[in-house]
mmCIF file of C-alpha atoms in Angstrom:
data_model
loop_
_atom_site.group_PDB
_atom_site.id
_atom_site.type_symbol
_atom_site.label_atom_id
_atom_site.label_comp_id
_atom_site.label_asym_id
_atom_site.label_seq_id
_atom_site.Cartn_x
_atom_site.Cartn_y
_atom_site.Cartn_z
ATOM 1 C CA MET A 22 -3.236 -5.148 16.044
ATOM 2 C CA ARG A 23 -3.182 -3.596 19.475
ATOM 3 C CA MET A 24 -6.293 -2.658 21.438
ATOM 4 C CA HIS A 25 -5.844 1.141 21.063
ATOM 5 C CA VAL A 26 -5.539 0.719 16.999
ATOM 6 C CA PHE A 27 -8.785 -1.386 17.043
ATOM 7 C CA ASN A 28 -10.409 1.144 19.088
ATOM 8 C CA ARG A 29 -9.293 4.116 16.887
ATOM 9 C CA ILE A 30 -10.485 2.066 13.892
ATOM 10 C CA ARG A 31 -13.993 1.356 15.598
ATOM 11 C CA GLU A 32 -14.256 4.959 16.373
ATOM 12 C CA GLY A 33 -13.641 6.317 13.008
ATOM 13 C CA VAL A 34 -16.203 3.775 11.168
ATOM 14 C CA VAL A 35 -18.811 4.519 13.807
ATOM 15 C CA ALA A 36 -18.480 8.337 13.427
ATOM 16 C CA HIS A 37 -18.544 8.091 9.466
ATOM 17 C CA ASP A 38 -21.306 5.573 9.015
ATOM 18 C CA PRO A 39 -24.434 5.083 10.850
ATOM 19 C CA TYR A 40 -24.732 1.287 10.120
ATOM 20 C CA PHE A 41 -22.195 0.999 13.254
ATOM 21 C CA ASP A 42 -24.451 2.554 15.835
ATOM 22 C CA CYS A 43 -26.116 0.237 18.194
ATOM 23 C CA LYS A 44 -30.031 0.355 17.326
ATOM 24 C CA GLU A 45 -33.197 -0.143 18.981
ATOM 25 C CA ASP A 46 -35.931 -1.941 17.233
ATOM 26 C CA THR A 47 -39.473 -0.976 17.555
ATOM 27 C CA LEU A 48 -40.061 -3.326 20.485
ATOM 28 C CA GLY A 49 -36.982 -1.557 22.154
ATOM 29 C CA LYS A 50 -34.520 -4.428 21.679
ATOM 30 C CA LEU A 51 -30.912 -3.375 21.266
ATOM 31 C CA GLY A 52 -29.271 -4.790 18.128
ATOM 32 C CA PHE A 53 -25.802 -5.579 17.474
ATOM 33 C CA SER A 54 -23.033 -3.372 18.797
ATOM 34 C CA SER A 55 -20.236 -1.654 16.981
ATOM 35 C CA TYR A 56 -17.555 -3.982 18.703
ATOM 36 C CA GLN A 57 -19.401 -7.068 17.121
ATOM 37 C CA LYS A 58 -19.682 -5.761 13.744
ATOM 38 C CA CYS A 59 -16.125 -4.493 13.828
ATOM 39 C CA THR A 60 -14.917 -7.702 15.114
ATOM 40 C CA VAL A 61 -16.260 -9.871 12.704
ATOM 41 C CA ALA A 62 -14.967 -8.249 9.676
ATOM 42 C CA ILE A 63 -11.555 -7.883 11.127
ATOM 43 C CA ARG A 64 -11.519 -11.749 11.918
ATOM 44 C CA MET A 65 -12.777 -12.339 8.253
ATOM 45 C CA LEU A 66 -9.969 -10.270 6.986
ATOM 46 C CA ALA A 67 -7.170 -11.730 9.376
ATOM 47 C CA TYR A 68 -8.075 -15.380 8.927
ATOM 48 C CA GLY A 69 -9.673 -15.254 5.401
ATOM 49 C CA ILE A 70 -12.871 -17.216 6.435
ATOM 50 C CA PRO A 71 -16.464 -17.076 5.108
ATOM 51 C CA GLY A 72 -19.159 -15.475 7.246
ATOM 52 C CA ASP A 73 -20.893 -18.556 8.200
ATOM 53 C CA LEU A 74 -17.677 -19.540 10.290
ATOM 54 C CA VAL A 75 -17.418 -16.422 12.302
ATOM 55 C CA ASP A 76 -21.387 -16.061 13.062
ATOM 56 C CA GLU A 77 -21.432 -18.135 15.966
ATOM 57 C CA TYR A 78 -18.436 -16.406 17.735
ATOM 58 C CA VAL A 79 -20.163 -13.242 17.414
ATOM 59 C CA ARG A 80 -23.914 -14.272 17.441
ATOM 60 C CA MET A 81 -24.728 -12.592 14.244
ATOM 61 C CA SER A 82 -26.401 -14.400 11.163
ATOM 62 C CA GLU A 83 -24.163 -14.900 7.968
ATOM 63 C CA SER A 84 -25.688 -12.048 5.888
ATOM 64 C CA THR A 85 -25.368 -9.604 8.342
ATOM 65 C CA CYS A 86 -21.793 -10.826 9.107
ATOM 66 C CA LEU A 87 -21.018 -10.031 5.059
ATOM 67 C CA LEU A 88 -22.830 -6.807 5.314
ATOM 68 C CA SER A 89 -20.563 -5.605 8.379
ATOM 69 C CA LEU A 90 -17.615 -6.547 6.140
ATOM 70 C CA TYR A 91 -18.362 -4.627 3.493
ATOM 71 C CA SER A 92 -19.466 -1.742 5.216
ATOM 72 C CA PHE A 93 -16.325 -1.904 7.263
ATOM 73 C CA CYS A 94 -14.526 -1.674 4.292
ATOM 74 C CA MET A 95 -16.083 1.347 2.314
ATOM 75 C CA ALA A 96 -15.893 3.043 5.852
ATOM 76 C CA VAL A 97 -12.239 2.247 6.574
ATOM 77 C CA VAL A 98 -11.044 3.375 3.192
ATOM 78 C CA GLU A 99 -13.118 6.625 3.176
ATOM 79 C CA VAL A 100 -11.930 7.410 6.577
ATOM 80 C CA PHE A 101 -8.237 6.451 6.759
ATOM 81 C CA GLY A 102 -7.552 6.260 3.211
ATOM 82 C CA PRO A 103 -6.178 9.530 2.666
ATOM 83 C CA GLU A 104 -3.699 9.340 5.440
ATOM 84 C CA TYR A 105 -2.497 5.471 5.101
ATOM 85 C CA LEU A 106 -2.814 5.416 1.440
ATOM 86 C CA ARG A 107 -1.042 9.093 0.655
ATOM 87 C CA GLU A 108 1.721 9.591 -1.927
ATOM 88 C CA PRO A 109 5.200 10.722 -0.290
ATOM 89 C CA ASN A 110 4.797 14.249 0.483
ATOM 90 C CA SER A 111 7.961 16.528 0.553
ATOM 91 C CA THR A 112 8.955 15.644 3.973
ATOM 92 C CA ASP A 113 8.547 11.733 3.428
ATOM 93 C CA THR A 114 10.433 12.189 0.507
ATOM 94 C CA GLU A 115 13.460 13.720 2.258
ATOM 95 C CA ARG A 116 13.197 10.982 4.950
ATOM 96 C CA LEU A 117 13.169 8.153 2.361
ATOM 97 C CA LEU A 118 16.102 9.955 0.459
ATOM 98 C CA ALA A 119 18.180 10.326 3.632
ATOM 99 C CA ILE A 120 17.534 6.572 4.773
ATOM 100 C CA ASN A 121 18.504 5.191 1.584
ATOM 101 C CA VAL A 122 21.722 7.407 0.938
ATOM 102 C CA GLU A 123 23.130 5.359 4.052
ATOM 103 C CA ARG A 124 22.019 2.157 2.564
ATOM 104 C CA GLY A 125 24.177 3.079 -0.608
ATOM 105 C CA PHE A 126 21.217 4.015 -3.077
ATOM 106 C CA PRO A 127 21.037 7.880 -3.412
ATOM 107 C CA GLY A 128 17.646 8.946 -4.822
ATOM 108 C CA MET A 129 16.132 5.690 -3.978
ATOM 109 C CA LEU A 130 12.309 6.357 -2.977
ATOM 110 C CA GLY A 131 11.305 2.536 -2.409
ATOM 111 C CA SER A 132 11.056 -1.125 -4.352
ATOM 112 C CA ILE A 133 8.384 -1.888 -6.670
ATOM 113 C CA VAL A 134 7.284 -5.597 -7.629
ATOM 114 C CA GLY A 135 3.991 -6.984 -8.725
ATOM 115 C CA GLN A 136 2.590 -10.220 -7.173
ATOM 116 C CA TYR A 137 -0.194 -12.690 -8.174
ATOM 117 C CA LYS A 138 -1.103 -16.095 -7.589
ATOM 118 C CA GLY A 139 -2.737 -18.896 -10.078
ATOM 119 C CA HIS A 140 -0.893 -17.219 -12.962
ATOM 120 C CA VAL A 141 -1.512 -20.597 -15.010
ATOM 121 C CA LYS A 142 -3.711 -22.720 -13.299
ATOM 122 C CA GLY A 143 -6.545 -20.015 -12.435
ATOM 123 C CA ALA A 144 -7.847 -16.517 -12.962
ATOM 124 C CA THR A 145 -5.783 -14.115 -10.938
ATOM 125 C CA LEU A 146 -5.602 -10.265 -9.924
ATOM 126 C CA ILE A 147 -2.519 -8.758 -9.592
ATOM 127 C CA LEU A 148 -1.362 -6.442 -6.810
ATOM 128 C CA GLU A 149 1.460 -3.940 -7.759
ATOM 129 C CA ALA A 150 3.020 -2.156 -4.474
ATOM 130 C CA VAL A 151 5.972 0.440 -3.906
ATOM 131 C CA ALA A 152 7.418 -0.653 -0.262
ATOM 132 C CA SER A 153 10.187 1.104 2.025
ATOM 133 C CA GLN A 154 12.467 -0.239 4.143
ATOM 134 C CA ASP A 155 10.111 -0.011 7.040
ATOM 135 C CA LEU A 156 7.414 -2.285 5.363
ATOM 136 C CA TRP A 157 5.238 0.930 4.618
ATOM 137 C CA ILE A 158 3.150 0.370 1.510
ATOM 138 C CA TRP A 159 3.287 3.817 -0.363
ATOM 139 C CA ASP A 160 1.525 2.983 -3.268
ATOM 140 C CA SER A 161 -0.794 -0.135 -4.237
ATOM 141 C CA PHE A 162 -2.420 -0.980 -7.742
ATOM 142 C CA PHE A 163 -4.811 -3.465 -7.858
ATOM 143 C CA GLY A 164 -7.717 -4.944 -10.001
ATOM 144 C CA MET A 165 -6.174 -6.234 -13.416
ATOM 145 C CA ALA A 166 -7.531 -9.691 -14.154
ATOM 146 C CA GLY A 167 -5.802 -12.190 -16.403
ATOM 147 C CA SER A 168 -2.271 -13.211 -17.532
ATOM 148 C CA HIS A 169 -0.288 -10.077 -16.936
ATOM 149 C CA ASN A 170 3.475 -9.537 -16.148
ATOM 150 C CA ASN A 171 5.148 -6.552 -14.500
ATOM 151 C CA ILE A 172 5.815 -4.917 -17.856
ATOM 152 C CA SER A 173 1.929 -4.652 -18.591
ATOM 153 C CA ILE A 174 1.018 -3.920 -15.248
ATOM 154 C CA LEU A 175 3.289 -0.942 -15.278
ATOM 155 C CA GLN A 176 1.781 0.542 -18.212
ATOM 156 C CA GLN A 177 -1.413 0.991 -16.803
ATOM 157 C CA SER A 178 -0.324 1.923 -13.132
ATOM 158 C CA PRO A 179 -0.566 5.452 -11.799
ATOM 159 C CA VAL A 180 2.755 4.750 -9.914
ATOM 160 C CA PHE A 181 4.502 7.417 -12.093
ATOM 161 C CA ALA A 182 1.496 9.416 -12.928
ATOM 162 C CA ARG A 183 2.384 12.361 -10.911
ATOM 163 C CA LEU A 184 5.819 12.282 -12.145
ATOM 164 C CA ALA A 185 4.896 12.480 -15.602
ATOM 165 C CA GLU A 186 2.359 15.315 -14.728
ATOM 166 C CA GLY A 187 5.062 17.317 -13.077
ATOM 167 C CA HIS A 188 3.430 16.954 -9.602
ATOM 168 C CA SER A 189 6.006 15.139 -7.587
ATOM 169 C CA PRO A 190 8.099 16.306 -5.026
ATOM 170 C CA GLU A 191 11.552 17.685 -6.167
ATOM 171 C CA VAL A 192 14.301 14.872 -5.904
ATOM 172 C CA ASN A 193 17.844 16.252 -6.577
ATOM 173 C CA PHE A 194 21.003 13.912 -5.921
ATOM 174 C CA GLU A 195 24.426 13.304 -7.709
ATOM 175 C CA VAL A 196 26.128 9.715 -8.184
ATOM 176 C CA LYS A 197 29.861 10.345 -9.718
ATOM 177 C CA SER A 198 29.288 14.080 -10.760
ATOM 178 C CA HIS A 199 26.182 12.951 -12.834
ATOM 179 C CA HIS A 200 23.122 15.079 -11.559
ATOM 180 C CA TYR A 201 19.746 13.558 -11.563
ATOM 181 C CA ASN A 202 16.264 15.071 -10.750
ATOM 182 C CA LYS A 203 14.029 11.871 -10.532
ATOM 183 C CA GLY A 204 13.680 9.740 -8.009
ATOM 184 C CA CYS A 205 14.162 5.777 -8.568
ATOM 185 C CA TYR A 206 12.973 2.403 -7.481
ATOM 186 C CA LEU A 207 14.652 -0.649 -7.218
ATOM 187 C CA ALA A 208 12.949 -3.373 -9.369
ATOM 188 C CA ASP A 209 13.671 -7.133 -10.677
ATOM 189 C CA GLY A 210 15.134 -7.737 -14.396
ATOM 190 C CA ILE A 211 11.786 -7.982 -16.357
ATOM 191 C CA PHE A 212 11.102 -4.290 -15.611
ATOM 192 C CA PRO A 213 11.843 -1.608 -18.559
ATOM 193 C CA GLN A 214 14.904 0.497 -18.856
ATOM 194 C CA TRP A 215 13.563 3.341 -17.361
ATOM 195 C CA SER A 216 15.608 5.962 -15.796
ATOM 196 C CA THR A 217 13.561 5.716 -12.549
ATOM 197 C CA LEU A 218 14.051 2.249 -12.197
ATOM 198 C CA VAL A 219 17.532 0.607 -11.063
ATOM 199 C CA LYS A 220 17.516 -3.010 -11.991
ATOM 200 C CA THR A 221 20.242 -5.639 -10.999
ATOM 201 C CA ILE A 222 22.955 -6.398 -13.136
ATOM 202 C CA PRO A 223 22.324 -10.443 -14.966
ATOM 203 C CA ASN A 224 25.306 -12.458 -14.820
ATOM 204 C CA PRO A 225 27.574 -9.862 -13.229
ATOM 205 C CA GLN A 226 31.574 -10.156 -14.177
ATOM 206 C CA GLY A 227 33.894 -8.464 -11.539
ATOM 207 C CA GLU A 228 33.806 -7.555 -8.121
ATOM 208 C CA LYS A 229 32.396 -4.348 -8.345
ATOM 209 C CA ARG A 230 29.209 -5.654 -10.596
ATOM 210 C CA GLN A 231 28.704 -8.546 -8.201
ATOM 211 C CA ARG A 232 28.762 -6.439 -5.240
ATOM 212 C CA PHE A 233 26.242 -4.090 -6.889
ATOM 213 C CA ALA A 234 24.100 -6.768 -7.634
ATOM 214 C CA GLN A 235 24.195 -8.102 -4.243
ATOM 215 C CA MET A 236 23.212 -4.809 -2.730
ATOM 216 C CA GLN A 237 20.628 -4.126 -5.090
ATOM 217 C CA GLU A 238 18.799 -7.477 -4.752
ATOM 218 C CA SER A 239 19.295 -7.158 -1.177
ATOM 219 C CA ALA A 240 17.296 -3.940 -0.824
ATOM 220 C CA ARG A 241 14.928 -4.710 -3.386
ATOM 221 C CA LYS A 242 13.653 -7.481 -0.656
ATOM 222 C CA ASP A 243 12.022 -4.681 1.181
ATOM 223 C CA VAL A 244 8.631 -4.744 -1.086
ATOM 224 C CA GLU A 245 8.822 -8.619 -0.703
ATOM 225 C CA SER A 246 9.041 -8.370 2.886
ATOM 226 C CA ALA A 247 6.273 -6.106 3.101
ATOM 227 C CA PHE A 248 3.935 -8.559 1.097
ATOM 228 C CA GLY A 249 5.293 -11.223 3.501
ATOM 229 C CA VAL A 250 3.838 -9.352 6.334
ATOM 230 C CA LEU A 251 0.569 -8.344 4.585
ATOM 231 C CA HIS A 252 0.226 -11.833 4.009
ATOM 232 C CA SER A 253 0.686 -12.974 7.597
ATOM 233 C CA ARG A 254 -1.668 -10.683 8.917
ATOM 234 C CA GLN A 255 -4.365 -10.287 6.414
ATOM 235 C CA GLY A 256 -5.055 -13.845 5.579
ATOM 236 C CA ILE A 257 -7.842 -12.926 3.020
ATOM 237 C CA VAL A 258 -5.462 -12.043 0.512
ATOM 238 C CA CYS A 259 -3.950 -15.408 0.138
ATOM 239 C CA ASN A 260 -7.142 -17.302 -0.302
ATOM 240 C CA PRO A 261 -9.371 -17.349 -3.461
ATOM 241 C CA ALA A 262 -11.911 -14.345 -4.117
ATOM 242 C CA LEU A 263 -15.356 -15.438 -2.477
ATOM 243 C CA THR A 264 -17.179 -12.760 -4.465
ATOM 244 C CA TRP A 265 -17.648 -11.863 -8.111
ATOM 245 C CA SER A 266 -17.667 -8.077 -7.405
ATOM 246 C CA THR A 267 -14.454 -6.251 -8.673
ATOM 247 C CA LYS A 268 -15.350 -3.169 -6.506
ATOM 248 C CA LYS A 269 -15.709 -5.322 -3.488
ATOM 249 C CA LEU A 270 -12.391 -6.856 -3.966
ATOM 250 C CA TRP A 271 -10.843 -3.823 -4.401
ATOM 251 C CA GLU A 272 -12.329 -2.498 -1.314
ATOM 252 C CA VAL A 273 -10.993 -5.806 0.599
ATOM 253 C CA MET A 274 -7.667 -5.201 -0.670
ATOM 254 C CA THR A 275 -7.238 -1.590 0.091
ATOM 255 C CA VAL A 276 -8.417 -2.000 3.488
ATOM 256 C CA CYS A 277 -5.642 -4.570 4.199
ATOM 257 C CA VAL A 278 -3.141 -2.401 2.767
ATOM 258 C CA ILE A 279 -4.407 0.494 4.951
ATOM 259 C CA MET A 280 -4.610 -1.485 8.290
ATOM 260 C CA HIS A 281 -1.126 -2.975 7.497
ATOM 261 C CA ASN A 282 0.223 0.668 7.517
ATOM 262 C CA MET A 283 -1.486 1.523 10.499
ATOM 263 C CA ILE A 284 -0.014 -1.498 12.490
ATOM 264 C CA VAL A 285 3.606 -0.590 10.950
ATOM 265 C CA GLU A 286 2.880 3.032 12.104
ATOM 266 C CA ASP A 287 2.045 1.661 15.685
ATOM 267 C CA GLU A 288 4.516 -0.957 16.023
ATOM 268 C CA ARG A 289 7.356 1.505 15.208
ATOM 269 C CA ASP A 290 9.952 2.934 17.815
ATOM 270 C CA ASP A 291 8.993 6.057 19.192
ATOM 271 C CA SER A 292 12.298 7.725 18.333
ATOM 272 C CA ILE A 293 11.585 7.329 14.513
ATOM 273 C CA TYR A 294 8.673 9.717 14.614
ATOM 274 C CA ASP A 295 11.217 12.311 15.199
ATOM 275 C CA GLN A 296 12.427 11.718 11.565
ATOM 276 C CA GLY A 297 9.115 12.737 9.975
ATOM 277 C CA PHE A 298 7.005 9.458 10.358
ATOM 278 C CA ASP A 299 3.948 11.495 11.526
ATOM 279 C CA PHE A 300 0.949 12.548 8.926
ATOM 280 C CA GLN A 301 1.887 15.739 7.669
ATOM 281 C CA GLY A 302 -1.295 16.495 6.086
ATOM 282 C CA GLU A 303 -2.413 16.290 2.831
ATOM 283 C CA ASN A 304 -0.284 15.548 -0.499
ATOM 284 C CA PRO A 305 2.036 18.343 -1.365
ATOM 285 C CA GLU A 306 0.526 21.025 -3.647
ATOM 286 C CA PRO A 307 1.679 20.688 -7.500
ATOM 287 C CA GLU A 308 4.320 22.251 -8.600
ATOM 288 C CA HIS A 309 2.397 23.435 -11.382
ATOM 289 C CA PRO A 310 -1.001 25.197 -10.313
ATOM 290 C CA LEU A 311 -2.684 24.262 -14.130
ATOM 291 C CA PRO A 312 -2.519 20.870 -15.523
ATOM 292 C CA ALA A 313 0.514 20.357 -17.528
ATOM 293 C CA ASN A 314 -0.042 20.683 -21.176
ATOM 294 C CA PHE A 315 1.046 18.119 -23.532
ATOM 295 C CA GLU A 316 4.500 19.699 -24.126
ATOM 296 C CA GLN A 317 5.302 19.454 -20.533
ATOM 297 C CA PHE A 318 3.780 15.984 -20.333
ATOM 298 C CA VAL A 319 6.222 14.435 -23.305
ATOM 299 C CA GLU A 320 9.205 16.297 -21.865
ATOM 300 C CA PHE A 321 8.344 15.116 -18.055
ATOM 301 C CA HIS A 322 7.568 11.571 -19.297
#
């Protein structure tokens, strides 16, 4: 990441958590600075290394390096999570729809996929994510252990929770004179036959079906590209976990997604901000002020 992004993160965690302040002991000796603590945390996340491999670089003990890492993760999630883990608001939804209409997929809000490693030979935790063409990760669901596939993950994922509760921004579009009021996501063949999921055509026959399958599979690579960039920037997500705490694992994965989105935002062209990429505030207010009752929930679902 660029220096100003690092400084923004450092200033945010220092203002949020007193642990990152440079303090004096009883003898008046200065302790570790916020630069040292943030540097060791980001290096451990970027390279996926344990604390004893970076302690000499920052002149800190292994235990202090680990404490700095987990304190850094908690602070980043609390400070930057509401902005960089937000669900698409009305402005984001309009922009995503406009971009994907030009790509030939009206009503598309992104691509969805689950990724894991060690499905057969070892324990694993699966990350399900929704990403758009600009590599921004709009939704992440992490923490299910054991042997799963995309169907079992989707049944527990909150990706469609707002839609089922009637709190999602409105999406209206037409395809061949058919009106639709739900946004859709591109998915692979294992996902269920839902109206919110657009899958490819297996063994397409005819030029039109082959063309659709080709375009769908090409556009679906957005989320796989986002995973690839995430892996290249945050090496810790590619290595076996070094802790047994699922809470710490969730915090580490979440902070990797947050910093990924921060870097994506920073590296975009300046002209793209005119299309509504800036943070527009909190998530939109629900369309229904009160929680949906059982009949409304069934209808939405």
